[in-house]
Tab-separated table of C-alpha atoms in Angstrom:
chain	number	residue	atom	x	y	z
A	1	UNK	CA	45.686	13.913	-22.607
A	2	UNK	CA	47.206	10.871	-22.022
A	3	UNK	CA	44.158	8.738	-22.084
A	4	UNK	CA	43.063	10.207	-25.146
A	5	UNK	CA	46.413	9.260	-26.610
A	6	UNK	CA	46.141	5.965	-25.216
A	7	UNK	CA	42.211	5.235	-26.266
A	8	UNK	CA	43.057	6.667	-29.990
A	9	UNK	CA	45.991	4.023	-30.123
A	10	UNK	CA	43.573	1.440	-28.838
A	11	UNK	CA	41.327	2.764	-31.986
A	12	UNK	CA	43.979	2.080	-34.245
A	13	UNK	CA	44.631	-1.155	-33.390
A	14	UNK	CA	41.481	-2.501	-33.352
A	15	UNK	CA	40.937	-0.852	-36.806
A	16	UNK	CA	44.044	-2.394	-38.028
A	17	UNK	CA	42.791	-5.601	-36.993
A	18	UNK	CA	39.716	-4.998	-38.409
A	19	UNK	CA	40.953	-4.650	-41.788
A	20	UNK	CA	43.229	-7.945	-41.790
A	21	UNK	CA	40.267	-9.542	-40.608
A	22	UNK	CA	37.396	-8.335	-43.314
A	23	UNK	CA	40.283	-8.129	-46.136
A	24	UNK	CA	41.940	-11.629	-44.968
A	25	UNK	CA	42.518	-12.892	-48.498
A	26	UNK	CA	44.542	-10.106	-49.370
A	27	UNK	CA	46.396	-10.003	-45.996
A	28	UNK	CA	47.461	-13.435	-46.564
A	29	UNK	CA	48.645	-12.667	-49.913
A	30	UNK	CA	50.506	-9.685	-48.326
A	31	UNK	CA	51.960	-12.034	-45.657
A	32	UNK	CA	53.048	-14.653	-48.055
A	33	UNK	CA	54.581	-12.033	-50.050
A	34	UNK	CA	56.412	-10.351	-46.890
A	35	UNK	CA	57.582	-14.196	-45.927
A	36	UNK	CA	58.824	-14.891	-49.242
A	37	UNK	CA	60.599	-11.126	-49.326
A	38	UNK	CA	62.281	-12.590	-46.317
A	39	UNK	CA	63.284	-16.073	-47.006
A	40	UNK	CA	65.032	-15.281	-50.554
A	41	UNK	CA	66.595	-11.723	-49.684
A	42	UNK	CA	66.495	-10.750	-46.170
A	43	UNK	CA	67.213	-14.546	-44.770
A	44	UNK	CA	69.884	-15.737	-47.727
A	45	UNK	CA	71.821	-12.270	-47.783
A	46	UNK	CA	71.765	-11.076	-44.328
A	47	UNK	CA	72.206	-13.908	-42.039
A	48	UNK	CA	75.511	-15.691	-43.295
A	49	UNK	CA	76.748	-12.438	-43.050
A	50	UNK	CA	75.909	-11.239	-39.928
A	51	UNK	CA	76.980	-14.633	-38.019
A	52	UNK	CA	80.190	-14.144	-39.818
A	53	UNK	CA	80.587	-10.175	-38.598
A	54	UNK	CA	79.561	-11.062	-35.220
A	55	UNK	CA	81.845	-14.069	-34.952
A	56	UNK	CA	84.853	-11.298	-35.858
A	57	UNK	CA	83.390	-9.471	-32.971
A	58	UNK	CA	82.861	-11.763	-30.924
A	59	UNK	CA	86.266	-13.524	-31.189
A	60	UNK	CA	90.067	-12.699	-31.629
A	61	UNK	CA	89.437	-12.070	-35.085
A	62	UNK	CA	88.559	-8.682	-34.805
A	63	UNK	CA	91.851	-7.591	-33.085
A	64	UNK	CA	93.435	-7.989	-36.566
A	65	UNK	CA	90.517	-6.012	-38.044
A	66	UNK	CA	90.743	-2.691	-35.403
A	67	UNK	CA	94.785	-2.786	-36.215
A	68	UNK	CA	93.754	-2.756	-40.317
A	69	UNK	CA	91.177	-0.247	-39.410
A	70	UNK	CA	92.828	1.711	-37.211
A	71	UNK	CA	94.246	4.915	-39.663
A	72	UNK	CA	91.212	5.454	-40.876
A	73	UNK	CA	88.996	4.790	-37.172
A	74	UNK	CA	91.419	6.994	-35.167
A	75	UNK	CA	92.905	9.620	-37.500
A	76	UNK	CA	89.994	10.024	-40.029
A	77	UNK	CA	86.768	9.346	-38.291
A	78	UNK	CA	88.516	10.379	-34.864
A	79	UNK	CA	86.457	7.277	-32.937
A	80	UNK	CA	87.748	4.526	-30.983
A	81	UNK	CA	89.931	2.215	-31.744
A	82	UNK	CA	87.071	-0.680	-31.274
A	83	UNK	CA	84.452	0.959	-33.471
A	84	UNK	CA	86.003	0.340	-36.722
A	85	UNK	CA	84.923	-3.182	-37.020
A	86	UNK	CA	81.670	-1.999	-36.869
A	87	UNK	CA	81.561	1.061	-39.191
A	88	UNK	CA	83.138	-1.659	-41.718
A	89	UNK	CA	80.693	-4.836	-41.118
A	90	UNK	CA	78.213	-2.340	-40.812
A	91	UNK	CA	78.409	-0.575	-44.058
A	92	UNK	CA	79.372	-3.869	-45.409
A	93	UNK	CA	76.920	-6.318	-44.391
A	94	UNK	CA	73.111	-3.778	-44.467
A	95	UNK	CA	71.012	-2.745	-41.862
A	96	UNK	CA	69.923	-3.354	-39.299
A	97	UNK	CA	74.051	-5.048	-38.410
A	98	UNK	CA	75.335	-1.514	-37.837
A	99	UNK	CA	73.322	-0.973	-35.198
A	100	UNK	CA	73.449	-4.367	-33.534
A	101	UNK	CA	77.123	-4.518	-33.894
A	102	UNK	CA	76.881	-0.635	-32.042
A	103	UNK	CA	74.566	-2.156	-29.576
A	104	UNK	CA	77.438	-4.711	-29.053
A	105	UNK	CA	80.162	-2.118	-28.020
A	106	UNK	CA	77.746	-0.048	-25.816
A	107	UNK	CA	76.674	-2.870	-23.727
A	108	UNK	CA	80.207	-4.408	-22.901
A	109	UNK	CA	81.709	-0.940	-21.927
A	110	UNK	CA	83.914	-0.296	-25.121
A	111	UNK	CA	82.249	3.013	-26.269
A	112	UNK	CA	80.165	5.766	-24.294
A	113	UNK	CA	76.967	6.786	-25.162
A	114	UNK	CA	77.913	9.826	-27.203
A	115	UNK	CA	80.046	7.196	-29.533
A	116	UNK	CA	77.023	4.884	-29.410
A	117	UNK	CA	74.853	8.189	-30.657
A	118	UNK	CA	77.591	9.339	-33.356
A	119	UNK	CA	77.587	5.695	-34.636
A	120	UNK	CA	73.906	5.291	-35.056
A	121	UNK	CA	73.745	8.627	-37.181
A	122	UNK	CA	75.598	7.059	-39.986
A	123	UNK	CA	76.147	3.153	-39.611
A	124	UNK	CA	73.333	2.049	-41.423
A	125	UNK	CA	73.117	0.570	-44.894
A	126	UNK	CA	71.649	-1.469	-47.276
A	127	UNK	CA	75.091	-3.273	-47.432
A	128	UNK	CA	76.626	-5.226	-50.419
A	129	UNK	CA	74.519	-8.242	-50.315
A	130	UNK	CA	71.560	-6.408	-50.745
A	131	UNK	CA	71.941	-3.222	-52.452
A	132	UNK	CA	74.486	-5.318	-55.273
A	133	UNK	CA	73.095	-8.257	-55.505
A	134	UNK	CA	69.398	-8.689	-54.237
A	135	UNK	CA	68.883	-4.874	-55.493
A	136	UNK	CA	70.828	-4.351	-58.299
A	137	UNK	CA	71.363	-8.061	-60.317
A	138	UNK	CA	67.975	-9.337	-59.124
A	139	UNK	CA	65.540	-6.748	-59.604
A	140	UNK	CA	67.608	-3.698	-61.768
A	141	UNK	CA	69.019	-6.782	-64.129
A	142	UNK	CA	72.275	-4.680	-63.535
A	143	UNK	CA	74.507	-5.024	-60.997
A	144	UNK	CA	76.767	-1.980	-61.785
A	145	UNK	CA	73.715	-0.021	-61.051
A	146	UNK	CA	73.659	-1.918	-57.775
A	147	UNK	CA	77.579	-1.072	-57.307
A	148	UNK	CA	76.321	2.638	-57.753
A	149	UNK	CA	73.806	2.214	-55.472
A	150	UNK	CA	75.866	0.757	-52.755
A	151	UNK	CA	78.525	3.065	-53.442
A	152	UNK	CA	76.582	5.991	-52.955
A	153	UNK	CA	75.178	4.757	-50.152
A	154	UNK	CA	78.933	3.950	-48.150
A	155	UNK	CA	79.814	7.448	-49.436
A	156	UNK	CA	76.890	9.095	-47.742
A	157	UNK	CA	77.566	7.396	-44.836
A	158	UNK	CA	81.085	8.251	-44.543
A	159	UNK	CA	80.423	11.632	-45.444
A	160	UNK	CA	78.413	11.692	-42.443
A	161	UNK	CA	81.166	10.456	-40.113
A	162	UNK	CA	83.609	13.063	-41.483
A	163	UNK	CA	80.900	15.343	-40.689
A	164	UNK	CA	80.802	13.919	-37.163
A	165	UNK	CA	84.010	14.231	-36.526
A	166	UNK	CA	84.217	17.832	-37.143
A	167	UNK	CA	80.757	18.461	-34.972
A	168	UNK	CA	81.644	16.341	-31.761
A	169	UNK	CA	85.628	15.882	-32.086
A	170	UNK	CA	87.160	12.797	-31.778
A	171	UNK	CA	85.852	10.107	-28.993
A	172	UNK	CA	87.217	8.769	-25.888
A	173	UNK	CA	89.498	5.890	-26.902
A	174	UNK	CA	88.375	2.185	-26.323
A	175	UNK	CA	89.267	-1.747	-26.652
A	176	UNK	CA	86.755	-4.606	-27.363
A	177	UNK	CA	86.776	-5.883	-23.944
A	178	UNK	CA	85.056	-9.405	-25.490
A	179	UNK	CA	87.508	-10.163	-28.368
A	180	UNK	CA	89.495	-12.928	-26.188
A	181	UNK	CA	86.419	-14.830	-26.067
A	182	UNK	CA	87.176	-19.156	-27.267
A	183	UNK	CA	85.981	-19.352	-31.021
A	184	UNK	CA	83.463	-22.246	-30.564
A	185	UNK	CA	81.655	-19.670	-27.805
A	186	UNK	CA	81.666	-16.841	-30.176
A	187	UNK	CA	80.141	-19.188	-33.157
A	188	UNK	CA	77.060	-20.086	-30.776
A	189	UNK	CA	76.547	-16.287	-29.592
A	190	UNK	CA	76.968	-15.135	-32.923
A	191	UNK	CA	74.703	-17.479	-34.422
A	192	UNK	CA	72.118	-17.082	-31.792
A	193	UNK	CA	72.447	-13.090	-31.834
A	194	UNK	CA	71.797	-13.137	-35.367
A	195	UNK	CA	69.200	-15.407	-36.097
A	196	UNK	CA	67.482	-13.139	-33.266
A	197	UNK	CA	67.377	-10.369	-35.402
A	198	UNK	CA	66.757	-12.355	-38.816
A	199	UNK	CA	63.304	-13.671	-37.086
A	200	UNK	CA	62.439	-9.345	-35.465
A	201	UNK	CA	63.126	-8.465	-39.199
A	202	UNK	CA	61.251	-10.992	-41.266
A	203	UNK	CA	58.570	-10.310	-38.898
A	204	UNK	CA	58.242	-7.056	-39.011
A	205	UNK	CA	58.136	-7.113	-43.245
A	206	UNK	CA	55.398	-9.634	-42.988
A	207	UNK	CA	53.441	-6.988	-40.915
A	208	UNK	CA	54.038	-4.372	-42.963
A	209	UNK	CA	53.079	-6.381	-46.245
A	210	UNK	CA	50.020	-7.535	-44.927
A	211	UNK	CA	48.969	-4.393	-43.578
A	212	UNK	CA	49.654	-2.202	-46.361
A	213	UNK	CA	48.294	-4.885	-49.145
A	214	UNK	CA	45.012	-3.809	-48.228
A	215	UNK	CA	45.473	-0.149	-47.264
A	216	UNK	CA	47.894	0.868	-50.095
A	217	UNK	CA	50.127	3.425	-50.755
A	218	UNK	CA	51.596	5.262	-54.005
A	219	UNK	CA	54.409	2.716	-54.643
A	220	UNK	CA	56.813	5.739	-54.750
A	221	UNK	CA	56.665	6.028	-51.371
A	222	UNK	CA	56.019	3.032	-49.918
A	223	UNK	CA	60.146	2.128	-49.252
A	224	UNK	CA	59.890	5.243	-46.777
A	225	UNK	CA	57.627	2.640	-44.753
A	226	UNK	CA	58.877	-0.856	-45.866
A	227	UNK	CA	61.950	-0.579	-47.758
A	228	UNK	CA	62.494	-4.527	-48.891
A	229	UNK	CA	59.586	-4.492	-50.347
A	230	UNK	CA	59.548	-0.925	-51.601
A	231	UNK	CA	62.251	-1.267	-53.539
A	232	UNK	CA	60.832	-3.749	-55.051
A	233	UNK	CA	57.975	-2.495	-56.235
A	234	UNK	CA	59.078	0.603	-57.394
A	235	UNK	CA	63.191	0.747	-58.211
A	236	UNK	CA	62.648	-0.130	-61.798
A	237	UNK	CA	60.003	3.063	-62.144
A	238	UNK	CA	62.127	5.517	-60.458
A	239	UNK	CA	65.475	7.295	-61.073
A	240	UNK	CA	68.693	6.023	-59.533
A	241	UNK	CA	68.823	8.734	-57.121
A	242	UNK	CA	65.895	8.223	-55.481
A	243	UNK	CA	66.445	4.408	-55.059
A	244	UNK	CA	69.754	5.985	-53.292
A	245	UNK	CA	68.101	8.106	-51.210
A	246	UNK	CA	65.613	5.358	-50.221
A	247	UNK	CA	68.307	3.580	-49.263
A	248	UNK	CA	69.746	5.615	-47.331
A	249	UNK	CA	67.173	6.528	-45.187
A	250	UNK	CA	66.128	3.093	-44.561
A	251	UNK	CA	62.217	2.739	-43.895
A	252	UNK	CA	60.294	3.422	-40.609
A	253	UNK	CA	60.247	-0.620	-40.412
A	254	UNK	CA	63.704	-0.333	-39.863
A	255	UNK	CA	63.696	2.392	-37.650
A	256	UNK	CA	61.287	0.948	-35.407
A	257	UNK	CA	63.405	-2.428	-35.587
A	258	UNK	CA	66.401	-0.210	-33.881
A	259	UNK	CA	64.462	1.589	-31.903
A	260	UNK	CA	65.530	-0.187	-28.577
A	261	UNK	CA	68.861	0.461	-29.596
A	262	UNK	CA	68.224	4.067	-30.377
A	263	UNK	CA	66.427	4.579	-26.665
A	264	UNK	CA	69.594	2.330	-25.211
A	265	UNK	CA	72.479	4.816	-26.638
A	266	UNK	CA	69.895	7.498	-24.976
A	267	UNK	CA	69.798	8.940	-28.627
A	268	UNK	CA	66.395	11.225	-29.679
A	269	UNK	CA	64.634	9.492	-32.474
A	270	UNK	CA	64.161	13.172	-33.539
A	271	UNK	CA	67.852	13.214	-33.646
A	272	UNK	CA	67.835	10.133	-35.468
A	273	UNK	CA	65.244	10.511	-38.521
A	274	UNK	CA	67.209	14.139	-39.025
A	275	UNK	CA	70.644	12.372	-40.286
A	276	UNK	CA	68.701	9.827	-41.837
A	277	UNK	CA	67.251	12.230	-44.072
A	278	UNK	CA	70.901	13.968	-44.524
A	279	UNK	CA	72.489	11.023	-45.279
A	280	UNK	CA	69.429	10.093	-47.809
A	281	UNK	CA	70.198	13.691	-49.561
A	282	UNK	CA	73.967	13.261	-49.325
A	283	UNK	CA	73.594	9.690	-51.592
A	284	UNK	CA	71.011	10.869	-53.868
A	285	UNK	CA	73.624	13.468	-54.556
A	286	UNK	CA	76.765	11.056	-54.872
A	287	UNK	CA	74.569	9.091	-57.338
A	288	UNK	CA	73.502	11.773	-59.731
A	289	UNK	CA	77.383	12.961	-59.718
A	290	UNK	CA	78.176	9.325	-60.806
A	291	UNK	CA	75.632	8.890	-62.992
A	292	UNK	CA	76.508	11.568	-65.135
A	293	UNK	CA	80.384	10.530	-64.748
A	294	UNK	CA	79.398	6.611	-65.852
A	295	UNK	CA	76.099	7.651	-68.092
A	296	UNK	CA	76.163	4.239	-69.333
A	297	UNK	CA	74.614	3.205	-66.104
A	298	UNK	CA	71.481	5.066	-66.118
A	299	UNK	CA	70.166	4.077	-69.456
A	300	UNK	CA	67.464	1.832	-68.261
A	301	UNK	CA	65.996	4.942	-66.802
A	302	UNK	CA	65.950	6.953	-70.094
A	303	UNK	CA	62.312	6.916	-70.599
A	304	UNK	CA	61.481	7.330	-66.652
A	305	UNK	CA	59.831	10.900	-67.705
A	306	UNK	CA	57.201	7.968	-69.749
A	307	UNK	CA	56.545	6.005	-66.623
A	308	UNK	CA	53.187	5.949	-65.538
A	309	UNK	CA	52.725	5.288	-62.206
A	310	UNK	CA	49.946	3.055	-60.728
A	311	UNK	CA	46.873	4.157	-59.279
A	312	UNK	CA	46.192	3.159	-55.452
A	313	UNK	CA	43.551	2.633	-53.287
A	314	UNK	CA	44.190	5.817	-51.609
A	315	UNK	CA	44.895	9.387	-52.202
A	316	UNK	CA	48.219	10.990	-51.727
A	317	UNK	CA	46.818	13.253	-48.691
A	318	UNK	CA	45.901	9.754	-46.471
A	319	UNK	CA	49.242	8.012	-48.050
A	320	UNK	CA	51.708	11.611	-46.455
A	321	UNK	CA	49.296	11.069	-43.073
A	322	UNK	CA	50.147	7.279	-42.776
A	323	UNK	CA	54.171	8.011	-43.149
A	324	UNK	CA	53.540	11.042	-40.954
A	325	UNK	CA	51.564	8.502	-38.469
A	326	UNK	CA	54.145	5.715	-38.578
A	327	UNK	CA	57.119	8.868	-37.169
A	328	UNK	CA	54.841	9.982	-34.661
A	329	UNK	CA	53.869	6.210	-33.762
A	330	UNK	CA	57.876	6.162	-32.861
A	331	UNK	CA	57.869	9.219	-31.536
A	332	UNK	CA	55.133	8.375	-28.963
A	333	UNK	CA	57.295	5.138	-27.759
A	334	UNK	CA	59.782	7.250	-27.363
A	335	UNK	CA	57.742	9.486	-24.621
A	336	UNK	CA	56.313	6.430	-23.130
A	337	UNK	CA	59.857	4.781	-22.468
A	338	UNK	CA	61.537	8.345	-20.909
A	339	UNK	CA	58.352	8.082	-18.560
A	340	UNK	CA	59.184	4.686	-17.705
């Protein structure tokens, strides 16, 4: 079973490279259009931030944070002490920082693996910088529809923790064992950490745009794969609340960017994709509630019911296998690693 798991990936991958190679032109055009995604969103809105919010983690800067945070951390989310700065950069500054900043903690001792696990299920956003202003004033043309957005997003999120902290209870206590650390040294880690995961994350959008240039799917569900560049396409043509949920749920490229850090807090990816989805529903449910409070901010989707969607190059059937195949892809690594 295994090799015929193994030779069918092998398939796969030599189709895929088959089809950049006969459809090269529109690869490269897919590639170009992934690298430019990344240089004037991803590169311009997430890195500044994300040396900043690991420079506050990094350094003695974030002691002031946890005590700010604390109320809320300890006696509202019931989790450490040390997590707050990360919930708050996290939700603050877009995926993947949650995550990394989670990543962080686990690996220098300050949180368990169960806190690592209960962090992953709802620190992850689109974040300010992108949901407000990349999102909302650059492609909506409104950025109180991207203050919507990103609110409904946090409140998802936070929903989620509440949730948490009713299912597991509250967390063993902790302190950032790394926050003495000299300023200059916490500039250069920070810098280096983040430009790290700039580059995995530009990368990985150039895949997926030159991949799925040529083999294309119905735009309205193309952020569940890529969600830079689905929202792009496709936030304009679709009601608020979906762009929420989209959000929300993230993309399989961002999944499989986090992945190591999902295997490293020994967290299911099953367990994963399932509050991914619940937090998705939770904001696409915030959102409708405030866009019928504030219906001033839907009007550019009044005549969304007149929207005529494009026509692909494949049928909806092929487009539902290739999100299907893109879970079980990370499902499979999954299996492979707890082997290893």
């Amino acid at each position: 079973m295994k090799i015929k798991k193994d030779t069918l990936l092998l398939f796969a991958a030599i189709l895929l490279v088959g089809v950049l190679i006969v459809f090269s032109p529109g690869a490269k055009e897919g590639a170009l259009y992934g690298a430019a995604l990344a240089q004037r969103v991803i590169i311009p809105s997430l890195l500044p931030l994300l040396i900043i919010f690991n420079f506050i983690q990094h350094s003695a800067a974030g002691i002031a944070l946890e005590n700010m945070l604390r109320p809320v951390t300890c006696k509202i989310l019931r989790l450490p002490k040390c997590a707050g700065p990360a919930v708050f950069l996290g939700l603050l500054g877009g995926y993947p920082t949650g995550a990394l900043l989670t990543a962080n903690l686990y690996r220098n001792a300050d949180i368990d693996s169960a806190c690592a696990r209960r962090l992953l299920r709802f620190d992850f956003s689109g974040g300010a910088g992108f949901i407000i202003t990349a999102l909302g004033a650059g492609i909506l043309k409104s950025r109180a529809q991207g203050a919507v957005l990103f609110a409904s997003v946090t409140a998802a999120a936070l929903i989620s923790a509440l949730l948490g902290s009713f299912i597991w209870g509250k967390s063993e206590e902790g302190a950032s064992s790394y926050l003495s650390v000299p300023p200059g040294d916490a500039l250069n880690k920070s810098v280096e950490q983040s430009a790290r995961s700039v580059i995995n994350m530009a990368a990985y959008i150039v895949l997926f745009c030159a991949v799925f240039t040529n083999i294309r799917l119905p735009e309205l569900l193309t952020p569940l794969l890529e969600i830079t560049s689905g929202t792009t396409a496709c936030a304009s043509e679709v009601p608020l609340w979906a762009t929420a949920f989209y959000l929300a749920f993230g993309g399989f490229c961002i999944h499989l960017q986090i992945f190591s850090v999902i295997k490293e807090a020994k967290m299911k990816y099953a367990d994963f994709l399932l509050w991914r989805v619940i937090n998705g529903v939770i904001s696409a449910a915030v959102c409708l509630a405030l866009t019928h409070i504030f219906p001033q901010v839907n009007e550019v989707f009044s005549n969304y019911s007149e929207t005529i969607v494009r026509p692909t190059s494949v049928n909806a059937a092929l487009s539902v296998l290739m999100l299907l195949g893109s879970a079980v892809l990370i499902f499979d690594l999954e299996n492979k690693k707890c082997k290893c």
